[in-house]
Amino acid sequence: MAVKKRPVAGPLATFFRLKNRARSSYFHYKRRLSFFVRTMQKAFTGSSAGFSRPTAAHAGVAAEELFQTELELFLASGATLAVKPCIAPAVSIVLVLHNRAELTYKCLTSLFTITTSYELIIVDNASTDATGRLLDALVGAKVVRNSENVHFLRAVNQAAELASGTYLLFLNNDARLLPGALDSAVDLIEADPAIGAVGAQVVRLDGTLQEAGSIIWKDGSCQGYGRDENPRNSEYMFQRDVDYCSGVFLLTSRALFLENGGFDPVFAPAYYEETDYCMRLRARGKRIVYNPGSVVLHVEFASSNSPAEALALQKKHREIFRARHAAALAGHCERGAMNILTASCAQRGAQRVLHIDDCVPHAYLGSGYPRSRDMLEALDALGFGVTFYPLLTLPETWDDVYSDIPRTIEVVAEGGFDRLETFLKTRAGYYTTMIVSRPHNMWIVKKILSRSPDVLAGAQLVYDAEAVFCLRDINKSAVQGKSLSRTEQAVVLEEELKPARDADCVVTVSAIEQRMFAEHGCTNVRILGHSVEPAMTPHAFSARRDFLFAGAFPTMDSPNTDSMVWFVEEILPRISARLNQPFKFIIAGHNSQKHLRGLQSQTVDVLGPVDDLTPLYNDCRVFIVPTRYAAGIPYKAHHAAAHGIPLVATGLIAAQLGWVHEQDLLVADSPEDFAEQCVRLYTDEALWNRLRTSAAERIQKECSRAAFIENVRAIIK
């Protein structure tokens, strides 16, 4: 939709009168506008100390006065609003009007940012204000002008019969789309044929939530979830299946809507029509999904009847609704504050899992976080309700948070260490499983449980070791010539493994570490490795050159940083002396430029973070893993092998992987031997092909996603 200018149709005096009126009222409207802008800024960025949030009614009054003036200026200007012609639209946007032209105008202008193809269908229910003039200035829309007010329900059904889009969007004329709202909803509904309808996050003009999906209680009454709360809070920022979403913004399949007979006229003129429709969809096995990526601003109650009339209609239609859906409602929650969290998700019988770790598990961080991400994805794929609680709060946008994990997972990004105990108390009895990753986090949870044991409330406690971290410290001490005695090693090992004995289940990454936990008194110890699927890069041996390492470099003394310094200083000169051809050693990974800048040379190329490693895997010939101290199993080795680039690694890495020298990879520990194995693999095509094939077979056998998901299922059981 676009605004187009045309010659002024009426007397010029009208235009100048309105223009002068706006100019004379400049300071009045400036104050109103400033108030409105401040309100929205505070709502979406957090209020400052002493700020008292104005009511939605006050914000609405301020905004509506502005909208009225904008409408009058637009109508006087002679401009038009043009809908871009579309032969086969993806969406038919349906607007039902009865007066409030100023709100309709703002609604129409909010359609400018839509990139999805759409047609606009407007049914005007005999408006008596400036709506007629506004529609006269609208070009390219399908407009139906009823001679009487047939109200919302019948008008929607009327419009649906005229629609040609694949989907119908029912949009209130007192709502405004924020950029991306419709596009996001269409992407979501197209991704899964089981989705019957998608609703939006509905925000009032004071910046508070009107609803983030809606609840239907056992008695048939309804409640918008999150009402009056901050829409940016974590519980409202993830997708979830809900009982229904209101008709303020409701996207559904046109075919599905017509097959179901549209909105049932028994609920005319209004109230419970979309609630009933969503329940009928769910009875057919369809999902109703709340999508936080679709945000609309709503002037609440702008189109309501008188309060008494509205309440009477709601009561009448609620009884009809209760009788019709009695069997389904029997499985809904009793109305009450204690049940709101459970009722907020339609999949009430699913397992609910709380996963606690350091931070949002972005793959680029390395250090076991790719595996944590894969675990979250597996839990989500199994249909569990998943909450992820990071103990470190980082300055990330919500798009950053969800860049690596499904949007269907709740991430308590604002939580942090200080709020964990309060969070656990608030949600005591809600989760069926609590997973705690890494030993330092297990100690934190243990202290909370010692003070407040009820926070676990019958849930099983799973300790995900990720790695036995003290093994890395023991190896590091040996590398630095400060080897610990066997007694000292036993003490640090016992200290790390001790909290695991309180867990109902312990999860390790390898058989070696599984035995360690079993030997220290843990009876239910399971192995969960990596989830990596073979994705062999196509280039043949002859089309490749260069050595590659890819990994994260969190600190100057991390295993990866140490291994790069050791390789460049001790091994690379030996390789250069033996190879009679030019080559480069490429280092890619998070923080590599920060910590390894000094290694940059004509031979060494420090790239920094690389979003997609596939081109490097396709072009490079040998992946090196010269790690001297570490724990767990190296994701980087599995990932490289899965992409068809064979490895040279230390004995430590080979032992962690359980892979065999000369069969799955080449192994060396001294600088001289490591250089020799690198040159062998770099120059021997037959050896290269044999190791590449064998490693890919190991990945297929040991790291398949299907097996990983089944292992996660067994852990939760």
Short mmCIF file of C-alpha atoms in Angstrom, two decimals, residues 26-434:
data_model
loop_
_atom_site.label_atom_id
_atom_site.label_comp_id
_atom_site.label_asym_id
_atom_site.label_seq_id
_atom_site.Cartn_x
_atom_site.Cartn_y
_atom_site.Cartn_z
CA TYR A 26 0.95 22.81 17.33
CA PHE A 27 2.08 22.94 20.93
CA HIS A 28 -0.98 21.06 22.17
CA TYR A 29 -0.37 18.16 19.78
CA LYS A 30 3.36 18.31 20.29
CA ARG A 31 2.78 17.66 23.98
CA ARG A 32 0.41 14.81 23.13
CA LEU A 33 2.87 13.32 20.67
CA SER A 34 5.77 13.63 23.10
CA PHE A 35 3.70 11.93 25.78
CA PHE A 36 2.81 9.09 23.42
CA VAL A 37 6.38 8.58 22.24
CA ARG A 38 7.74 8.62 25.80
CA THR A 39 5.12 6.10 26.82
CA MET A 40 6.10 3.67 24.07
CA GLN A 41 9.83 4.15 24.66
CA LYS A 42 9.44 3.43 28.35
CA ALA A 43 7.31 0.40 27.64
CA PHE A 44 9.78 -1.22 25.28
CA THR A 45 13.08 -0.24 26.90
CA GLY A 46 12.19 -0.35 30.59
CA SER A 47 11.03 2.53 32.75
CA SER A 48 13.46 4.70 34.65
CA ALA A 49 13.39 5.24 38.39
CA GLY A 50 10.34 7.18 39.47
CA PHE A 51 8.54 6.74 36.16
CA SER A 52 4.83 6.03 36.64
CA ARG A 53 3.31 4.29 33.65
CA PRO A 54 0.21 6.06 32.34
CA THR A 55 -2.93 4.04 31.83
CA ALA A 56 -3.90 2.56 28.49
CA ALA A 57 -6.90 4.88 28.47
CA HIS A 58 -4.72 8.00 28.82
CA ALA A 59 -2.34 6.80 26.13
CA GLY A 60 -5.32 5.99 23.91
CA VAL A 61 -6.81 9.46 24.28
CA ALA A 62 -3.49 11.08 23.38
CA ALA A 63 -3.02 8.86 20.36
CA GLU A 64 -6.58 9.11 19.10
CA GLU A 65 -6.46 12.92 19.05
CA LEU A 66 -3.36 12.72 16.91
CA PHE A 67 -4.95 10.12 14.65
CA GLN A 68 -8.02 12.32 14.14
CA THR A 69 -5.91 15.28 13.06
CA GLU A 70 -3.82 13.10 10.74
CA LEU A 71 -7.00 11.75 9.14
CA GLU A 72 -8.45 15.23 8.60
CA LEU A 73 -5.23 16.48 7.03
CA PHE A 74 -5.06 13.41 4.80
CA LEU A 75 -8.63 13.75 3.59
CA ALA A 76 -8.18 17.46 2.93
CA SER A 77 -4.96 16.89 1.00
CA GLY A 78 -6.64 14.89 -1.74
CA ALA A 79 -4.10 12.09 -1.44
CA THR A 80 -5.01 8.46 -1.97
CA LEU A 81 -4.04 5.20 -0.31
CA ALA A 82 -3.19 2.62 -2.95
CA VAL A 83 -3.14 -1.15 -2.52
CA LYS A 84 -0.69 -2.81 -4.88
CA PRO A 85 -2.58 -5.03 -7.36
CA CYS A 86 -2.01 -8.77 -6.87
CA ILE A 87 -3.46 -11.56 -9.01
CA ALA A 88 -2.70 -14.45 -6.65
CA PRO A 89 -2.24 -12.98 -3.17
CA ALA A 90 -0.83 -15.05 -0.33
CA VAL A 91 -3.11 -13.30 2.16
CA SER A 92 -6.52 -11.69 2.09
CA ILE A 93 -6.58 -9.05 4.83
CA VAL A 94 -10.11 -8.59 6.16
CA LEU A 95 -11.15 -5.36 7.87
CA VAL A 96 -14.64 -4.83 9.26
CA LEU A 97 -15.56 -1.18 9.85
CA HIS A 98 -18.23 0.66 11.75
CA ASN A 99 -17.13 4.27 12.24
CA ARG A 100 -13.83 5.24 13.91
CA ALA A 101 -12.33 6.37 10.61
CA GLU A 102 -9.28 7.83 12.37
CA LEU A 103 -8.35 4.37 13.67
CA THR A 104 -9.00 2.78 10.29
CA TYR A 105 -6.68 5.31 8.68
CA LYS A 106 -3.82 4.39 11.02
CA CYS A 107 -4.53 0.70 10.50
CA LEU A 108 -4.34 1.13 6.73
CA THR A 109 -1.07 3.06 6.85
CA SER A 110 0.49 0.29 8.94
CA LEU A 111 0.10 -2.06 5.98
CA PHE A 112 2.83 -0.18 4.08
CA THR A 113 5.63 -2.35 5.47
CA ILE A 114 4.16 -5.72 4.47
CA THR A 115 6.32 -7.63 1.98
CA THR A 116 4.02 -10.66 1.66
CA SER A 117 1.63 -10.36 -1.29
CA TYR A 118 -1.87 -9.50 -0.15
CA GLU A 119 -5.27 -8.19 -1.14
CA LEU A 120 -7.37 -5.97 1.09
CA ILE A 121 -11.06 -6.68 1.65
CA ILE A 122 -13.06 -4.11 3.61
CA VAL A 123 -16.63 -4.49 4.77
CA ASP A 124 -18.13 -1.22 5.98
CA ASN A 125 -21.10 -1.75 8.25
CA ALA A 126 -23.00 1.45 7.43
CA SER A 127 -20.55 3.87 9.01
CA THR A 128 -21.81 7.40 9.58
CA ASP A 129 -18.52 9.23 10.19
CA ALA A 130 -15.69 10.02 7.77
CA THR A 131 -15.23 6.33 6.91
CA GLY A 132 -17.00 6.78 3.57
CA ARG A 133 -14.65 9.58 2.53
CA LEU A 134 -11.65 7.51 3.61
CA LEU A 135 -12.83 4.57 1.51
CA ASP A 136 -13.31 6.90 -1.45
CA ALA A 137 -9.60 7.71 -1.16
CA LEU A 138 -8.65 4.02 -1.06
CA VAL A 139 -7.54 2.54 -4.38
CA GLY A 140 -7.13 -1.16 -5.16
CA ALA A 141 -9.09 -2.69 -2.28
CA LYS A 142 -12.25 -4.77 -2.46
CA VAL A 143 -14.83 -2.69 -0.60
CA VAL A 144 -18.27 -3.86 0.46
CA ARG A 145 -20.61 -1.15 1.78
CA ASN A 146 -23.45 -2.66 3.75
CA SER A 147 -26.64 -0.65 4.10
CA GLU A 148 -26.98 -1.76 7.71
CA ASN A 149 -24.67 -2.85 10.49
CA VAL A 150 -24.44 -6.65 10.24
CA HIS A 151 -21.71 -6.58 12.90
CA PHE A 152 -18.30 -8.25 12.96
CA LEU A 153 -19.11 -11.96 12.63
CA ARG A 154 -21.39 -11.82 9.60
CA ALA A 155 -19.18 -9.22 7.92
CA VAL A 156 -16.14 -11.48 8.26
CA ASN A 157 -17.99 -14.41 6.72
CA GLN A 158 -19.16 -12.07 3.97
CA ALA A 159 -15.57 -11.02 3.24
CA ALA A 160 -14.22 -14.58 3.32
CA GLU A 161 -16.48 -15.51 0.41
CA LEU A 162 -14.87 -12.75 -1.68
CA ALA A 163 -11.29 -13.64 -0.74
CA SER A 164 -8.79 -15.20 -3.13
CA GLY A 165 -5.75 -15.42 -0.84
CA THR A 166 -4.33 -18.68 0.47
CA TYR A 167 -4.73 -17.27 3.97
CA LEU A 168 -7.15 -14.94 5.67
CA LEU A 169 -5.97 -12.33 8.14
CA PHE A 170 -8.70 -11.04 10.39
CA LEU A 171 -7.47 -7.67 11.60
CA ASN A 172 -9.30 -5.20 13.80
CA ASN A 173 -9.47 -1.71 12.33
CA ASP A 174 -8.33 -0.34 15.71
CA ALA A 175 -5.07 -2.30 15.44
CA ARG A 176 -1.82 -1.41 13.72
CA LEU A 177 0.72 -3.88 12.42
CA LEU A 178 4.30 -3.39 13.49
CA PRO A 179 6.84 -4.10 10.73
CA GLY A 180 7.18 -7.79 9.95
CA ALA A 181 4.03 -8.84 11.81
CA LEU A 182 2.21 -10.41 8.88
CA ASP A 183 5.35 -11.67 7.16
CA SER A 184 6.42 -13.52 10.32
CA ALA A 185 2.98 -15.09 10.77
CA VAL A 186 2.87 -16.28 7.16
CA ASP A 187 6.34 -17.82 7.44
CA LEU A 188 5.20 -19.68 10.54
CA ILE A 189 1.92 -21.05 9.20
CA GLU A 190 3.56 -22.11 5.93
CA ALA A 191 6.24 -24.04 7.81
CA ASP A 192 3.84 -26.56 9.36
CA PRO A 193 0.58 -27.83 7.82
CA ALA A 194 -0.57 -28.80 11.33
CA ILE A 195 -0.92 -25.11 12.24
CA GLY A 196 -4.53 -24.01 11.89
CA ALA A 197 -4.20 -20.41 13.04
CA VAL A 198 -1.56 -17.93 14.17
CA GLY A 199 -2.12 -15.07 16.59
CA ALA A 200 -0.05 -12.04 17.50
CA GLN A 201 1.34 -10.32 20.54
CA VAL A 202 -1.26 -7.62 21.17
CA VAL A 203 0.16 -4.51 22.84
CA ARG A 204 -1.91 -1.61 24.14
CA LEU A 205 -0.99 2.00 23.53
CA ASP A 206 0.58 2.40 26.97
CA GLY A 207 3.07 -0.33 26.03
CA THR A 208 1.59 -3.05 28.23
CA LEU A 209 0.35 -6.38 27.00
CA GLN A 210 -3.25 -6.97 26.17
CA GLU A 211 -2.58 -10.61 25.38
CA ALA A 212 0.14 -13.07 24.39
CA GLY A 213 -2.24 -15.80 23.36
CA SER A 214 -5.34 -16.57 25.36
CA ILE A 215 -6.52 -19.15 27.89
CA ILE A 216 -9.84 -20.97 27.92
CA TRP A 217 -10.68 -22.15 31.42
CA LYS A 218 -12.64 -25.25 32.31
CA ASP A 219 -15.77 -23.16 32.91
CA GLY A 220 -15.55 -21.68 29.40
CA SER A 221 -14.39 -18.25 30.54
CA CYS A 222 -11.39 -16.74 28.81
CA GLN A 223 -8.33 -14.75 29.80
CA GLY A 224 -5.65 -12.98 27.80
CA TYR A 225 -2.28 -14.29 28.94
CA GLY A 226 0.13 -11.67 30.25
CA ARG A 227 -2.36 -8.84 30.49
CA ASP A 228 -0.81 -5.62 31.89
CA GLU A 229 2.70 -7.12 31.79
CA ASN A 230 5.81 -6.03 29.90
CA PRO A 231 5.56 -7.58 26.41
CA ARG A 232 9.35 -8.03 26.29
CA ASN A 233 9.42 -10.38 29.28
CA SER A 234 10.74 -13.83 28.47
CA GLU A 235 7.46 -15.67 29.03
CA TYR A 236 5.89 -13.69 26.18
CA MET A 237 8.78 -13.91 23.72
CA PHE A 238 8.58 -17.54 22.60
CA GLN A 239 6.18 -19.35 20.30
CA ARG A 240 3.77 -21.75 21.92
CA ASP A 241 0.55 -23.59 21.26
CA VAL A 242 -2.39 -21.88 22.94
CA ASP A 243 -6.12 -22.41 23.38
CA TYR A 244 -6.97 -19.54 21.07
CA CYS A 245 -5.88 -16.13 19.84
CA SER A 246 -8.24 -13.19 19.57
CA GLY A 247 -9.55 -11.72 16.35
CA VAL A 248 -7.49 -8.57 16.82
CA PHE A 249 -5.00 -10.43 14.60
CA LEU A 250 -5.79 -13.98 13.50
CA LEU A 251 -4.24 -15.66 10.46
CA THR A 252 -5.79 -18.87 9.16
CA SER A 253 -6.12 -20.88 5.98
CA ARG A 254 -8.96 -19.63 3.78
CA ALA A 255 -9.79 -23.20 2.73
CA LEU A 256 -9.86 -24.32 6.34
CA PHE A 257 -12.05 -21.40 7.35
CA LEU A 258 -14.57 -22.11 4.61
CA GLU A 259 -14.53 -25.88 5.24
CA ASN A 260 -15.47 -25.15 8.85
CA GLY A 261 -18.32 -22.89 7.81
CA GLY A 262 -16.53 -19.72 8.90
CA PHE A 263 -17.48 -18.13 12.19
CA ASP A 264 -20.64 -19.74 13.54
CA PRO A 265 -23.61 -17.30 13.29
CA VAL A 266 -24.88 -18.63 16.61
CA PHE A 267 -22.32 -16.26 18.16
CA ALA A 268 -23.59 -13.22 16.23
CA PRO A 269 -23.23 -10.34 16.53
CA ALA A 270 -19.93 -10.95 18.39
CA TYR A 271 -18.06 -12.61 21.28
CA TYR A 272 -16.73 -16.18 21.34
CA GLU A 273 -16.75 -16.53 17.54
CA GLU A 274 -12.94 -16.80 17.24
CA THR A 275 -12.76 -18.82 20.47
CA ASP A 276 -15.21 -21.34 19.05
CA TYR A 277 -13.39 -21.40 15.70
CA CYS A 278 -10.04 -22.16 17.34
CA MET A 279 -11.60 -24.92 19.45
CA ARG A 280 -13.09 -26.47 16.33
CA LEU A 281 -9.68 -26.34 14.65
CA ARG A 282 -8.07 -28.03 17.63
CA ALA A 283 -10.74 -30.74 17.55
CA ARG A 284 -9.51 -31.47 14.02
CA GLY A 285 -5.94 -31.84 15.24
CA LYS A 286 -4.82 -28.37 14.21
CA ARG A 287 -2.54 -26.19 16.29
CA ILE A 288 -3.24 -22.61 17.37
CA VAL A 289 0.10 -20.84 17.72
CA TYR A 290 0.98 -17.62 19.49
CA ASN A 291 3.75 -15.86 17.57
CA PRO A 292 5.75 -13.13 19.35
CA GLY A 293 7.26 -12.17 16.00
CA SER A 294 3.89 -10.70 15.06
CA VAL A 295 3.23 -7.57 17.12
CA VAL A 296 0.21 -5.29 16.81
CA LEU A 297 -0.67 -2.11 18.68
CA HIS A 298 -4.30 -2.06 19.72
CA VAL A 299 -6.69 0.63 20.91
CA GLU A 300 -8.59 -1.64 23.28
CA PHE A 301 -12.40 -1.39 23.49
CA ALA A 302 -12.54 1.13 20.64
CA SER A 303 -15.18 -0.94 18.85
CA SER A 304 -17.04 -2.28 21.89
CA ASN A 305 -20.73 -2.04 22.57
CA SER A 306 -21.97 -0.60 25.84
CA PRO A 307 -20.53 -2.46 28.85
CA ALA A 308 -23.91 -3.87 29.89
CA GLU A 309 -24.70 -5.11 26.40
CA ALA A 310 -21.23 -6.60 25.99
CA LEU A 311 -21.42 -8.46 29.31
CA ALA A 312 -24.85 -9.85 28.48
CA LEU A 313 -23.65 -11.13 25.10
CA GLN A 314 -20.52 -12.66 26.61
CA LYS A 315 -22.56 -14.50 29.25
CA LYS A 316 -25.03 -15.81 26.69
CA HIS A 317 -22.38 -16.97 24.24
CA ARG A 318 -20.22 -18.48 26.95
CA GLU A 319 -23.05 -20.86 27.87
CA ILE A 320 -23.45 -21.88 24.22
CA PHE A 321 -19.69 -22.37 23.98
CA ARG A 322 -19.55 -24.45 27.19
CA ALA A 323 -22.29 -26.77 26.03
CA ARG A 324 -20.74 -27.26 22.60
CA HIS A 325 -17.21 -28.00 23.84
CA ALA A 326 -17.97 -29.64 27.18
CA ALA A 327 -15.87 -32.75 26.49
CA ALA A 328 -12.79 -30.77 25.49
CA LEU A 329 -13.16 -28.27 28.32
CA ALA A 330 -13.08 -31.10 30.84
CA GLY A 331 -9.35 -31.33 30.18
CA HIS A 332 -8.73 -27.62 30.72
CA CYS A 333 -7.51 -26.02 33.93
CA GLU A 334 -9.73 -24.66 36.66
CA ARG A 335 -9.74 -20.88 36.61
CA GLY A 336 -7.26 -19.48 39.12
CA ALA A 337 -4.02 -17.56 39.48
CA MET A 338 -2.11 -20.72 40.45
CA ASN A 339 -3.00 -22.35 37.13
CA ILE A 340 -2.19 -19.50 34.75
CA LEU A 341 1.30 -20.73 33.85
CA THR A 342 0.10 -24.26 33.14
CA ALA A 343 -2.94 -23.03 31.23
CA SER A 344 -0.87 -20.66 29.08
CA CYS A 345 0.22 -23.59 26.90
CA ALA A 346 -2.31 -25.83 25.19
CA GLN A 347 -0.05 -28.91 25.44
CA ARG A 348 -0.70 -29.41 29.12
CA GLY A 349 0.13 -33.12 29.24
CA ALA A 350 3.64 -32.73 27.90
CA GLN A 351 6.79 -33.12 29.95
CA ARG A 352 8.14 -29.76 31.09
CA VAL A 353 11.90 -29.42 31.26
CA LEU A 354 14.02 -26.67 32.83
CA HIS A 355 17.59 -26.53 31.52
CA ILE A 356 20.13 -24.43 33.46
CA ASP A 357 23.50 -23.51 31.94
CA ASP A 358 25.95 -20.62 31.78
CA CYS A 359 24.58 -18.71 28.80
CA VAL A 360 22.51 -19.03 25.66
CA PRO A 361 24.30 -21.86 23.81
CA HIS A 362 25.47 -20.22 20.61
CA ALA A 363 27.48 -22.58 18.44
CA TYR A 364 30.27 -20.05 17.93
CA LEU A 365 31.11 -20.15 21.65
CA GLY A 366 32.42 -23.72 21.49
CA SER A 367 33.24 -25.12 24.96
CA GLY A 368 30.39 -27.62 24.88
CA TYR A 369 27.72 -25.06 23.97
CA PRO A 370 27.01 -26.62 20.54
CA ARG A 371 26.06 -29.81 22.39
CA SER A 372 23.86 -27.83 24.80
CA ARG A 373 22.15 -26.28 21.80
CA ASP A 374 21.61 -29.73 20.29
CA MET A 375 20.14 -30.96 23.57
CA LEU A 376 17.65 -28.09 23.59
CA GLU A 377 16.69 -28.83 20.00
CA ALA A 378 16.18 -32.50 20.85
CA LEU A 379 14.00 -31.69 23.85
CA ASP A 380 11.94 -29.40 21.65
CA ALA A 381 11.69 -32.00 18.86
CA LEU A 382 10.35 -34.51 21.39
CA GLY A 383 7.44 -32.18 22.11
CA PHE A 384 8.49 -31.25 25.63
CA GLY A 385 7.82 -27.81 27.04
CA VAL A 386 11.33 -26.39 27.43
CA THR A 387 12.60 -23.46 29.50
CA PHE A 388 16.25 -22.46 29.26
CA TYR A 389 17.68 -20.45 32.15
CA PRO A 390 21.12 -18.86 31.55
CA LEU A 391 22.92 -17.85 34.72
CA LEU A 392 24.84 -15.14 32.88
CA THR A 393 22.82 -12.24 31.51
CA LEU A 394 24.42 -10.91 28.34
CA PRO A 395 23.52 -7.82 26.26
CA GLU A 396 21.66 -9.70 23.53
CA THR A 397 18.57 -8.79 21.55
CA TRP A 398 15.81 -11.36 21.29
CA ASP A 399 16.87 -12.00 17.70
CA ASP A 400 20.37 -12.74 19.00
CA VAL A 401 19.00 -15.07 21.67
CA TYR A 402 17.04 -17.11 19.16
CA SER A 403 19.62 -17.09 16.39
CA ASP A 404 20.76 -20.63 17.30
CA ILE A 405 17.82 -22.24 19.11
CA PRO A 406 14.15 -22.83 18.27
CA ARG A 407 11.77 -19.97 18.96
CA THR A 408 9.51 -22.48 20.71
CA ILE A 409 11.87 -22.61 23.70
CA GLU A 410 11.34 -20.17 26.55
CA VAL A 411 14.61 -18.39 27.36
CA VAL A 412 14.71 -16.53 30.68
CA ALA A 413 17.27 -14.10 29.30
CA GLU A 414 16.71 -11.55 32.05
CA GLY A 415 17.07 -14.14 34.83
CA GLY A 416 20.68 -14.48 35.91
CA PHE A 417 22.24 -16.01 38.99
CA ASP A 418 20.68 -13.57 41.47
CA ARG A 419 17.12 -14.39 40.43
CA LEU A 420 17.43 -18.16 40.07
CA GLU A 421 16.17 -19.08 43.53
CA THR A 422 13.15 -16.79 43.22
CA PHE A 423 12.43 -18.21 39.79
CA LEU A 424 12.59 -21.78 41.08
CA LYS A 425 10.30 -20.96 43.99
CA THR A 426 7.80 -19.23 41.71
CA ARG A 427 7.66 -22.26 39.41
CA ALA A 428 7.90 -25.00 42.05
CA GLY A 429 5.86 -27.99 40.91
CA TYR A 430 5.72 -26.85 37.29
CA TYR A 431 8.65 -28.77 35.81
CA THR A 432 8.92 -32.54 35.55
CA THR A 433 12.69 -32.49 34.92
CA MET A 434 15.48 -30.08 35.82
#
